[in-house]
Each structure stands twice: as structure tokens, then as C-alpha cells.
CSV table of C-alpha atoms in Angstrom, one decimal:
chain,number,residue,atom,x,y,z
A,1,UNK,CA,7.8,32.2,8.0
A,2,UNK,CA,5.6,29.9,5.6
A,3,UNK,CA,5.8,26.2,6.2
A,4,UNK,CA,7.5,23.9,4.0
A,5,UNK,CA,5.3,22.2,1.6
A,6,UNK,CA,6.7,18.2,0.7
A,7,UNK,CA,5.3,16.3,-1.7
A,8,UNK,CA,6.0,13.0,-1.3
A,9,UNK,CA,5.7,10.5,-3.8
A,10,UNK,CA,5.7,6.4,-3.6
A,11,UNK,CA,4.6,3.3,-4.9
A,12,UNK,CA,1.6,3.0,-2.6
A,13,UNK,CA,0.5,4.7,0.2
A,14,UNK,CA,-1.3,4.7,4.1
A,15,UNK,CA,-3.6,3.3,4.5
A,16,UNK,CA,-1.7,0.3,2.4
A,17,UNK,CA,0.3,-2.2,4.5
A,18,UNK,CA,3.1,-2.1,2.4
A,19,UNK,CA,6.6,-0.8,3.6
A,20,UNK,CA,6.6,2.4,1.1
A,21,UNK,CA,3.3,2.9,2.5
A,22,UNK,CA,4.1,2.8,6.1
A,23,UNK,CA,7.7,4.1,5.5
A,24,UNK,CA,6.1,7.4,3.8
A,25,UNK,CA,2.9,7.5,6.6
A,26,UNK,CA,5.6,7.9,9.1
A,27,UNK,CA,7.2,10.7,7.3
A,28,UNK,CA,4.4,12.1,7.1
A,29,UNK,CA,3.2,12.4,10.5
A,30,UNK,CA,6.8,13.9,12.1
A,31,UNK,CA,7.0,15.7,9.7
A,32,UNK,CA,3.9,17.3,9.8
A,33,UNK,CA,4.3,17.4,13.8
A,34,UNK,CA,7.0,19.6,12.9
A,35,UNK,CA,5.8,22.2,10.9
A,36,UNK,CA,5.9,20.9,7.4
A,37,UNK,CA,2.5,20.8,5.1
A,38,UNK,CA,2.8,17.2,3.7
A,39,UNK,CA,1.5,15.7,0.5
A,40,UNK,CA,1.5,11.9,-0.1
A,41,UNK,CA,0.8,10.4,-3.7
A,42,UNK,CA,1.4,7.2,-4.8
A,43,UNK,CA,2.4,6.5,-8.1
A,44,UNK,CA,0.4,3.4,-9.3
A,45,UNK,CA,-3.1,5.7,-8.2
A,46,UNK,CA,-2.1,8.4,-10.6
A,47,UNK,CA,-2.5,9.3,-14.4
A,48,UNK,CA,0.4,11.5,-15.5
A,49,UNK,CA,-2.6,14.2,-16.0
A,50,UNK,CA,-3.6,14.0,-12.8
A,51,UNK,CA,-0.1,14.1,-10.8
A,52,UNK,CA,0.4,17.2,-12.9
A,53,UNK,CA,-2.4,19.1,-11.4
A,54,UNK,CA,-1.6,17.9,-7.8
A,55,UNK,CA,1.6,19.8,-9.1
A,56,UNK,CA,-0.3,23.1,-9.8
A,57,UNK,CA,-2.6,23.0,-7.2
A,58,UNK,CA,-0.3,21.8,-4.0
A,59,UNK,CA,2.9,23.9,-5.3
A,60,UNK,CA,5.4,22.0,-3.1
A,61,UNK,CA,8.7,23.8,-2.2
A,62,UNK,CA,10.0,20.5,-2.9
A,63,UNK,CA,9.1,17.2,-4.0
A,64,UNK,CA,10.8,13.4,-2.3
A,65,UNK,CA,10.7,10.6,-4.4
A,66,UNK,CA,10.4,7.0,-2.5
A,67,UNK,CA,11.5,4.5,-4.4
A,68,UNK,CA,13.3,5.1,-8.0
A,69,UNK,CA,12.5,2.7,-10.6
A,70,UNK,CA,8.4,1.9,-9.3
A,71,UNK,CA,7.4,6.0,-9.7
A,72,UNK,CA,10.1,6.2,-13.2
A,73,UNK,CA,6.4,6.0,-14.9
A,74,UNK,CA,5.4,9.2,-13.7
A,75,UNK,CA,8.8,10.8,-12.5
A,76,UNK,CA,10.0,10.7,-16.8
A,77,UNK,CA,6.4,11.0,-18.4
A,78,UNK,CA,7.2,13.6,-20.9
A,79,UNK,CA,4.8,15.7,-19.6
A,80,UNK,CA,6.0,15.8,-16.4
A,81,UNK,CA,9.4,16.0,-16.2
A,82,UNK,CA,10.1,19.4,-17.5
A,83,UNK,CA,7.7,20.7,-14.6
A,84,UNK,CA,9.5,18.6,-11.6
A,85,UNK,CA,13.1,19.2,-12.9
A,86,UNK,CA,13.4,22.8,-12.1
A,87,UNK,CA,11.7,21.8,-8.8
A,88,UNK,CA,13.8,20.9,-5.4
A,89,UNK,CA,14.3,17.5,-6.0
A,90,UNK,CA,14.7,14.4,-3.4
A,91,UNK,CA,15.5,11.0,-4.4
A,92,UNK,CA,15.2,8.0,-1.8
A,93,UNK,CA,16.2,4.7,-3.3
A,94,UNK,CA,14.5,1.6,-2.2
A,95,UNK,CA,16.4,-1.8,-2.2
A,96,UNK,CA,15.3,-3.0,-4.8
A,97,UNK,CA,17.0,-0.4,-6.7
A,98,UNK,CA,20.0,-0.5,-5.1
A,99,UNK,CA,20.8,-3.8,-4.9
A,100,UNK,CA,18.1,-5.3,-7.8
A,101,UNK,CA,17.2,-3.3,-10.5
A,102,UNK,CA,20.4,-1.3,-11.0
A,103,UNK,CA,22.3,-4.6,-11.7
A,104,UNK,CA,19.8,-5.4,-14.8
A,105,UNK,CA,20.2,-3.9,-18.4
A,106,UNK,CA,16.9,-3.0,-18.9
A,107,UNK,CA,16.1,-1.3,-15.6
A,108,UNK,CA,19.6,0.4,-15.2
A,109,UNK,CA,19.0,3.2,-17.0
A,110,UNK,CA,16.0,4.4,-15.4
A,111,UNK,CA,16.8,3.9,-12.3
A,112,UNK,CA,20.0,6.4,-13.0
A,113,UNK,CA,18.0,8.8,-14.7
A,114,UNK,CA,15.7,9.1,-11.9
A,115,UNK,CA,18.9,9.3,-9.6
A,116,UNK,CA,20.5,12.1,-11.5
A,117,UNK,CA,17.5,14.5,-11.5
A,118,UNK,CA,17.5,14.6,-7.7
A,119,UNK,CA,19.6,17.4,-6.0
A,120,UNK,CA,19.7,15.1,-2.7
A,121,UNK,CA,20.3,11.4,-3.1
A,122,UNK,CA,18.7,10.7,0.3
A,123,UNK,CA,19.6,7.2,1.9
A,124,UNK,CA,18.9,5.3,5.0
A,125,UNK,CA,21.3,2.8,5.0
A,126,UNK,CA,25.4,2.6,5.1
A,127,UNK,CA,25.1,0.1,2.2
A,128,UNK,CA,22.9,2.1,0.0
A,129,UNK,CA,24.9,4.6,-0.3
A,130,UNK,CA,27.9,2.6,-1.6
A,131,UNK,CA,25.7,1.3,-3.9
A,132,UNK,CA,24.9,4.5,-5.1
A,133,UNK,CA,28.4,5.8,-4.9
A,134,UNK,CA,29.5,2.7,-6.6
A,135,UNK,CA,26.9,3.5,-9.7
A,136,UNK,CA,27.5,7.8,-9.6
A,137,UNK,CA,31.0,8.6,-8.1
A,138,UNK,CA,30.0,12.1,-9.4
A,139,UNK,CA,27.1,12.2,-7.1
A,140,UNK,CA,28.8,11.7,-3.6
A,141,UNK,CA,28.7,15.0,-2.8
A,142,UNK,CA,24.6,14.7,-3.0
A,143,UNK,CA,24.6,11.9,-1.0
A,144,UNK,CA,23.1,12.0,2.3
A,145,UNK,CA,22.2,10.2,5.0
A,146,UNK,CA,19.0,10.0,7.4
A,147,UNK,CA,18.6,7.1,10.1
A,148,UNK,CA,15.5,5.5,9.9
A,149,UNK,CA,12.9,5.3,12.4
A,150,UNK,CA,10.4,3.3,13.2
A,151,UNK,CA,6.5,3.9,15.1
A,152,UNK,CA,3.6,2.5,15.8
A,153,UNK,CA,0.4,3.6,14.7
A,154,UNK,CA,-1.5,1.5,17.4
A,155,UNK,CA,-2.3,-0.8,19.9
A,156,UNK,CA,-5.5,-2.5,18.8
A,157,UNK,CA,-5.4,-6.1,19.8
A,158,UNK,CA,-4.3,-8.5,16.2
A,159,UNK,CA,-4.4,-11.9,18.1
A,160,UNK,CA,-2.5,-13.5,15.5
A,161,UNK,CA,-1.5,-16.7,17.8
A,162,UNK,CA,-5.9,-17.7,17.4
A,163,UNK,CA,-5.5,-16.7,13.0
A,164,UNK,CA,-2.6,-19.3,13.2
A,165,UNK,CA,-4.4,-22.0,15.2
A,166,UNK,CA,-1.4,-21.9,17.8
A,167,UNK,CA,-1.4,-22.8,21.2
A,168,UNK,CA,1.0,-21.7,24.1
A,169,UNK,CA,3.7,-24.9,23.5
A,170,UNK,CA,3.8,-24.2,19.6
A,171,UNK,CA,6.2,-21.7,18.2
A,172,UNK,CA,5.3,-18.7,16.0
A,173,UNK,CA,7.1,-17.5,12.9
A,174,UNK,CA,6.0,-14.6,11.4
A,175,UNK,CA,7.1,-13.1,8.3
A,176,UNK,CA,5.3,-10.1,7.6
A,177,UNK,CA,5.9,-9.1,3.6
A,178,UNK,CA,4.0,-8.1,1.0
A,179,UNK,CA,4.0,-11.2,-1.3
A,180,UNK,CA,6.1,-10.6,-4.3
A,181,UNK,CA,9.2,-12.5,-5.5
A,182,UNK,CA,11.9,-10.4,-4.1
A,183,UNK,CA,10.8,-11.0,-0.6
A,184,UNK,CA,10.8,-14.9,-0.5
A,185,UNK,CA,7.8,-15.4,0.3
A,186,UNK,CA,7.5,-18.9,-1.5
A,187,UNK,CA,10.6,-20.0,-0.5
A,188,UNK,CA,10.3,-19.3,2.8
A,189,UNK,CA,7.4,-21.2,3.3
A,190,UNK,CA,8.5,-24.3,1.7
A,191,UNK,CA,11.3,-24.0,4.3
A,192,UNK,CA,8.9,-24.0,7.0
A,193,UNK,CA,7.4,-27.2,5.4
A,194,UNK,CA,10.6,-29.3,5.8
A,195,UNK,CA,10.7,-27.4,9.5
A,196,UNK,CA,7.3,-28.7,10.3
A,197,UNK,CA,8.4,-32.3,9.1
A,198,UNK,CA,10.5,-32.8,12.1
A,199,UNK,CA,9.1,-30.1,14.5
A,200,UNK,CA,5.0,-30.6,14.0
A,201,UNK,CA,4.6,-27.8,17.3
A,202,UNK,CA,5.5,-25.1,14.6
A,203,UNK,CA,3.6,-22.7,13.0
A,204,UNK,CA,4.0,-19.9,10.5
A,205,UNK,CA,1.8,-17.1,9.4
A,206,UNK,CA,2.6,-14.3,6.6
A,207,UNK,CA,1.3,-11.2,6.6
A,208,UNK,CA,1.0,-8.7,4.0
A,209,UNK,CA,-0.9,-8.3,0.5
A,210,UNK,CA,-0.7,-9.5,-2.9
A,211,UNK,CA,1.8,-7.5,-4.6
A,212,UNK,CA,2.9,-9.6,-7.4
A,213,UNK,CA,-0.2,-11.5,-8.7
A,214,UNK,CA,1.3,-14.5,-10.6
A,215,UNK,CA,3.7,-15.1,-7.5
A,216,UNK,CA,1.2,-14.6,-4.7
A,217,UNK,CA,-1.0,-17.1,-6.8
A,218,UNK,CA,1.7,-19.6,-6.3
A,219,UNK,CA,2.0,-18.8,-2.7
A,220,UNK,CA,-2.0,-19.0,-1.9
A,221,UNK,CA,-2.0,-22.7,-3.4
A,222,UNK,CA,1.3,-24.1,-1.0
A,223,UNK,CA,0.1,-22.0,1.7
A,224,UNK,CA,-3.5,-23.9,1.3
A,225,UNK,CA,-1.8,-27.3,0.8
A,226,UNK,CA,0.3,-26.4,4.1
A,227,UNK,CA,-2.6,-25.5,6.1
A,228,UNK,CA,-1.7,-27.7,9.3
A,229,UNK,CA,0.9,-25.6,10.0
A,230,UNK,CA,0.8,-22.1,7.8
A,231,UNK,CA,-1.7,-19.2,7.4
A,232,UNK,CA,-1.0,-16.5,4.8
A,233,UNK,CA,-3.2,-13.1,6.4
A,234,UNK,CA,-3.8,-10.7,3.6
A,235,UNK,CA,-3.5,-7.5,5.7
A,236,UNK,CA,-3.3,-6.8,9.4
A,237,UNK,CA,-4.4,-3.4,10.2
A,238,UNK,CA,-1.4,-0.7,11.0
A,239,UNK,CA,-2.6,0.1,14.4
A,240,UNK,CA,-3.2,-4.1,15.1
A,241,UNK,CA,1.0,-4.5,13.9
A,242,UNK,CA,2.7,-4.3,16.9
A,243,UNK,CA,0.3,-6.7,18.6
A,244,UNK,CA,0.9,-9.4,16.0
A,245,UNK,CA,4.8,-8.8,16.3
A,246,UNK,CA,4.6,-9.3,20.1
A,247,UNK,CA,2.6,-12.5,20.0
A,248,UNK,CA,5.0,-14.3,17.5
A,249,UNK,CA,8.3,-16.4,18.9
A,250,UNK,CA,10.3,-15.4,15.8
A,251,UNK,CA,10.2,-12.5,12.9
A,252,UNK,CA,11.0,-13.7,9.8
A,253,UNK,CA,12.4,-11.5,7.0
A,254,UNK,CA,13.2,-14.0,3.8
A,255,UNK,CA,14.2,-11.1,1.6
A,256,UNK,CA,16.4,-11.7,-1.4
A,257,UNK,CA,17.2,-7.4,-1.2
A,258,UNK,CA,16.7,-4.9,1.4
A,259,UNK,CA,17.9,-2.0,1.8
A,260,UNK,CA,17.2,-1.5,6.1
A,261,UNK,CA,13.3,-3.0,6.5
A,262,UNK,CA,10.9,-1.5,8.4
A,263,UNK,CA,10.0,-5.2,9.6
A,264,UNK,CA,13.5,-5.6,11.2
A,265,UNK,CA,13.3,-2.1,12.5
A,266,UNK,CA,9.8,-3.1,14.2
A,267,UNK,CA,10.8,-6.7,15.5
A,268,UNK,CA,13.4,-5.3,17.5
A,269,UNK,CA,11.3,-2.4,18.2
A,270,UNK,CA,9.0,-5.7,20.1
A,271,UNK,CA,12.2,-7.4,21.5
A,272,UNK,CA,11.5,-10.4,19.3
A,273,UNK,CA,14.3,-12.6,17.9
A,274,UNK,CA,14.6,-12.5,14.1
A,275,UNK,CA,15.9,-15.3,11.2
A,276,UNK,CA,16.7,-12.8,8.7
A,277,UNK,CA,18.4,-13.5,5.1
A,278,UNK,CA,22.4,-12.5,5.1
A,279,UNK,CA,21.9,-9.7,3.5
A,280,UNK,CA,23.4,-5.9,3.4
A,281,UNK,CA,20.4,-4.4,4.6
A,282,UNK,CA,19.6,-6.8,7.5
A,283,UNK,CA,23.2,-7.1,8.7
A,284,UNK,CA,24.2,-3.9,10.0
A,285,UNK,CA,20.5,-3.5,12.5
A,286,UNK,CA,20.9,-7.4,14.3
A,287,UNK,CA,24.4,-7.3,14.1
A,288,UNK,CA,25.8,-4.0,14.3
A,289,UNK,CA,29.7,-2.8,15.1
A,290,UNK,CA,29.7,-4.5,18.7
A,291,UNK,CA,27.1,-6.2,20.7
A,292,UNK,CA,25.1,-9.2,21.1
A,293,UNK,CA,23.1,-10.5,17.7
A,294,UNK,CA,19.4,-9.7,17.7
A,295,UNK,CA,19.1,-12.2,15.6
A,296,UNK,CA,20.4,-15.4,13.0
A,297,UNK,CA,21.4,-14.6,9.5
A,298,UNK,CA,20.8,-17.4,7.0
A,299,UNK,CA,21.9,-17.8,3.0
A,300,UNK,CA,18.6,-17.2,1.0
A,301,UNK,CA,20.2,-19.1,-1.7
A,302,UNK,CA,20.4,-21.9,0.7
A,303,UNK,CA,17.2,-24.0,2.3
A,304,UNK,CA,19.5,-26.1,4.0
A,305,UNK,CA,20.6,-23.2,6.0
A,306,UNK,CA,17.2,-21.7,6.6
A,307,UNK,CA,16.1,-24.7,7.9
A,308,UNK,CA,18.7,-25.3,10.3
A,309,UNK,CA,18.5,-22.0,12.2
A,310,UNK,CA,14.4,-22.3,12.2
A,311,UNK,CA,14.8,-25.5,13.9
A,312,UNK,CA,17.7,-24.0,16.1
A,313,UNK,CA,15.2,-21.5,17.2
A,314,UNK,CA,12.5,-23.7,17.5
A,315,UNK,CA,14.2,-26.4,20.2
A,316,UNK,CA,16.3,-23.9,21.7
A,317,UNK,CA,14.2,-21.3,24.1
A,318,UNK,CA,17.5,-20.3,25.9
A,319,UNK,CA,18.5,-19.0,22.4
A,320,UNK,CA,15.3,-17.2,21.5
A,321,UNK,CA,15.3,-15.3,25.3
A,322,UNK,CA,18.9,-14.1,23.9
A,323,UNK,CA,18.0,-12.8,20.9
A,324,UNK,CA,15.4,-11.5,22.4
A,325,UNK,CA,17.1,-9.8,24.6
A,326,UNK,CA,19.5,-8.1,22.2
A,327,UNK,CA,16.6,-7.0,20.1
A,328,UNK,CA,15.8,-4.8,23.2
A,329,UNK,CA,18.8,-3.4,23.8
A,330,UNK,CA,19.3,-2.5,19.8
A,331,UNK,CA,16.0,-0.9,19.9
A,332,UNK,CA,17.4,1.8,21.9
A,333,UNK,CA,20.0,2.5,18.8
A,334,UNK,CA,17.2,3.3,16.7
A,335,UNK,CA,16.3,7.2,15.9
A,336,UNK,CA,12.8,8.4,17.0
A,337,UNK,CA,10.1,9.8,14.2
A,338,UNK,CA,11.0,13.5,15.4
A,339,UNK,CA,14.8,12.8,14.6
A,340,UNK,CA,14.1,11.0,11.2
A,341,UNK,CA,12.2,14.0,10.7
A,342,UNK,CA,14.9,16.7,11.4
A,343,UNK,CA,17.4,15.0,8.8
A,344,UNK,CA,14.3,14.9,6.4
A,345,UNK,CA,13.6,18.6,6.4
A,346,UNK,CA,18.1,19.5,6.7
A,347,UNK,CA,17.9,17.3,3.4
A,348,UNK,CA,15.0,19.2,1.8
A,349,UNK,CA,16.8,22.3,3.1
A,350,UNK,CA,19.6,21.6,1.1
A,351,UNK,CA,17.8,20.7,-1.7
A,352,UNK,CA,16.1,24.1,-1.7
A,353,UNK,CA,19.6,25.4,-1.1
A,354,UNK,CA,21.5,23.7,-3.9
């Protein structure tokens, strides 16, 4: 029996740090591992002319599609869409999508366009798909649902407690983001400031690179005027990530929308306590049905809040050890790579099928 040939296409791709990037690397590997011949192409690397002879020459069985509205620019070029429609088609919607760009009038349309060509509506997350059932009541049947993963790619030493000048009686936050609005970057950080104010053995570092230019400008001036305290690292190699989670106190994740991050996924993958913002997608890992929190939930409309918890977790290493803790024992509730994979490949599988 021939393998399966998945082409997979994304915003940006491995070896970027971005979550697409890692999110679709990971894919890649189990899925390979299991058979599968596996394709990766982002969309902002391509010309419409050139994703169209990737088409001719790879001649996927099917084709995934990471992240709706940022591949739209290839996914309904007039020259491609009549080649891809008759194709298997997989859509995974990110949360920015779901929770974002679906909500504004001149985004909506493209997003559901893109939603509507897939045969699978592939989601990772309980709240995604009511989103997207929500949007297409029509589409529930297409719906489905895959648990998501996590991995590591490495253990190469990051010591991020030397980047952020931090010694063993300070505490770490991390947030490691891609700098763009929707994450909170900014405002996270002048957060931190008003943290620092009244807790000088704090320190913060963000990791990730500059997706939004006239936003990460923004952030690269505070982040130099902040420098006692807060470092802003523009990448940290993949294999070099699971070091720099275990070396911070707290993971950060300031997000305004998420549909389930990989960031979440990977600090309680490292048993580290996370402030996350009260949102859909980070509820549902640190909190779950039952069971301790692996973390504190703060309003991201809300500095006041924010700052609270961060100083919470700052004076309070009983608290941290707990969360901590929890982190742990949710860890064990996440899927491994080679089951991610088998729910990708049922869901291409059906595509084919459909």
C-alpha cells in the first residue's frame, strides 16, 4: 500500500520559533514516524506560482491547512483554488480565527470561505469547535477533534537565568510569544514594570521573534527602558526550549486569544506554574473538569489583576511549589506525538473518504 502524502500548509514553518511552526514541525515528525510522506509549506515563503508547482510536483493525497485567514492569500488565489478544491481538504483553525478574526467584518468572510472548502474542520480544542459550530451549524458533521500534543526537540542547554541577569533569590517570568499585538506582549511587560516597583528581586524575559513590526518596535523601546529588570530574547533555539522553560519560576502566557497554546502545553510539560490570561483556550489545560490549578488566570483587560497574581507568585513559594505540582500531574493528561498523529491521519482518512 502507497503512503499517504500530506501537504501541510502554515503561516511559517520549522525551523521558525513560532507556534504554527513548531505546531506543524511536530506533525510532521509523528506523522512521518508513522508512515506518512509529509510536505511543509508556509504560506508567507510562497508566490501563488510557486505553491502551484509544489502542487504538481508533490501530488498530495491530501492537503491540511494551519491557520485560516494567514494562508486565505494562497488558499483563494484564483489560480489556485480550482486545483485544491477538488483535492482532500483539511482545515485547522488557529485562535486567532476563532476567537479574533471571525468577529471582524472585513476578515469574516474569508475566514468562512476558507472553512467551507475543507471536508474536515479539524480542531484541537473544545472551545474551537463551538466557535466553529456557532459560525457553520451546517458544518458539525465535519467537525472533528484531535488532542494536541506536545514534544521536545532537544535538550541543548538555553541558560536563560545568565540572558536575564538573574540570580538564585530572584524570580523568573517567562513569556515566550512571538511579539505581535494579540499576544500581549506590551502589556504584559508594563505589568511587570509596576511588579518590579514593589518586588525589585523580579525579572522577566520574552522570547520569541518579531512578528508584527510596528508593535515589536514599541516593545524593543519599553523593554530597553526596563532593562534592570526585563530582557526581550529574539529566538531561543527549538532544541534549547525546554531548558529555558525549566529554569524560569513562572510561564507567562498574556494572550488576548488562544485557541490551546503550545506554550501552556510545554510549561506544564516542565512542571512549571503558569499566570495565564482567562481565556477559552488557556482554561480548560490549567484548570480542567477536576483537579488542582496548574496555574492563575488573570483578566487581560485588567493590569490591576495581572499585577496582583505576579506579585502573589512572586512572595508566595508555597504557592509556586503547588502549581507546580499540578502542572506535573496535568502533564500526564496530555496525548503523546504518536497519538496526535493517529487522529491526524483518521481525519485525513476521512477526508479522502468524504
Amino acid at each position: 500500500m502507497n503512503s499517504m502524502r500530506i501537504l501541510i500548509l502554515t503561516p511559517s514553518r520549522f525551523p521558525g520559533t513560532t507556534g504554527n511552526a513548531i505546531t506543524t514541525e511536530r506533525w510532521r515528525r509523528s506523522l512521518t514516524a508513522a508512515g506518512a510522506v509529509v510536505e511543509v509549506l508556509s504560506s508567507s515563503e510562497l508566490e501563488s506560482s510557486e505553491f502551484a508547482e509544489h502542487l504538481r510536483s508533490f501530488r498530495p493525497d491530501v492537503i491540511h491547512i494551519h491557520h485560516a485567514f494567514r494562508t486565505a492569500v494562497l488558499v483563494l488565489d484564483p489560480l489556485i483554488r480550482p486545483q485544491i478544491e477538488t483535492l482532500p481538504l483539511v482545515v485547522s483553525p488557529g485562535g486567532t480565527d476563532i476567537n479574533l478574526d471571525i468577529g471582524m467584518a472585513e476578515r469574516k468572510e474569508t475566514v468562512l470561505s476558507v472553512l467551507n472548502m475543507a471536508r474536515i474542520i479539524l480542531v484541537q480544542g473544545g472551545d474551537t469547535a463551538q466557535s466553529v459550530w456557532r459560525n457553520l451549524p451546517d458544518r458539525s458533521a465535519s467537525i472533528v477533534h484531535v488532542a494536541k500534543a506536545f514534544s521536545w526537540f532537544g535538550n541543548e542547554d538555553c541558560e536563560l537565568r545568565k540572558a536575564a541577569n538573574c540570580s538564585d533569590k530572584d524570580v523568573l517570568f517567562f513569556l515566550p510569544a512571538g511579539i505581535r499585538p494579540v499576544k500581549g506582549n506590551l502589556e504584559c511587560l508594563a505589568a511587570m514594570e509596576r511588579v518590579f516597583e514593589t518586588r525589585p528581586n523580579v525579572r522577566f524575559v520574552n522570547a520569541g521573534p518579531a512578528i508584527d513590526a510596528a508593535y515589536a518596535a514599541k516593545f524593543e523601546r519599553k523593554v530597553n527602558e526596563l532593562a534592570a529588570f526585563a530582557r526581550w530574547i529574539r529566538a531561543i533555539p527549538p532544541a534549547a526550549m525546554r531548558s529555558g522553560y525549566e529554569a524560569s519560576d513562572v510561564v507567562v502566557n498574556a494572550s488576548f486569544s488562544e485557541g490551546l497554546s503550545n506554550s501552556v502545553l510545554e510549561a506544564l510539560a516542565a512542571e512549571r506554574p503558569v499566570l495565564a490570561s482567562d481565556v477559552p483556550g488557556n482554561r480548560q489545560p490549567l484548570q480542567g473538569e477536576d483537579g488542582p490549578s496548574a496555574g492563575l488566570l488573570f483578566d487581560p483587560r485588567n493590569p490591576d489583576d495581572f499585577v496582583a497574581k505576579a506579585i502573589a507568585l512572586v512572595d508566595d513559594d508555597e504557592l509556586r511549589r503547588r502549581l507546580a505540582q499540578a502542572a506535573g500531574m496535568r502533564r500526564n493528561a496530555i496525548p503523546t506525538p504518536e497519538a496526535e498523529a493517529a487522529g491526524l491521519l483518521a481525519a485525513y482518512k476521512a477526508a479522502m473518504g468524504s
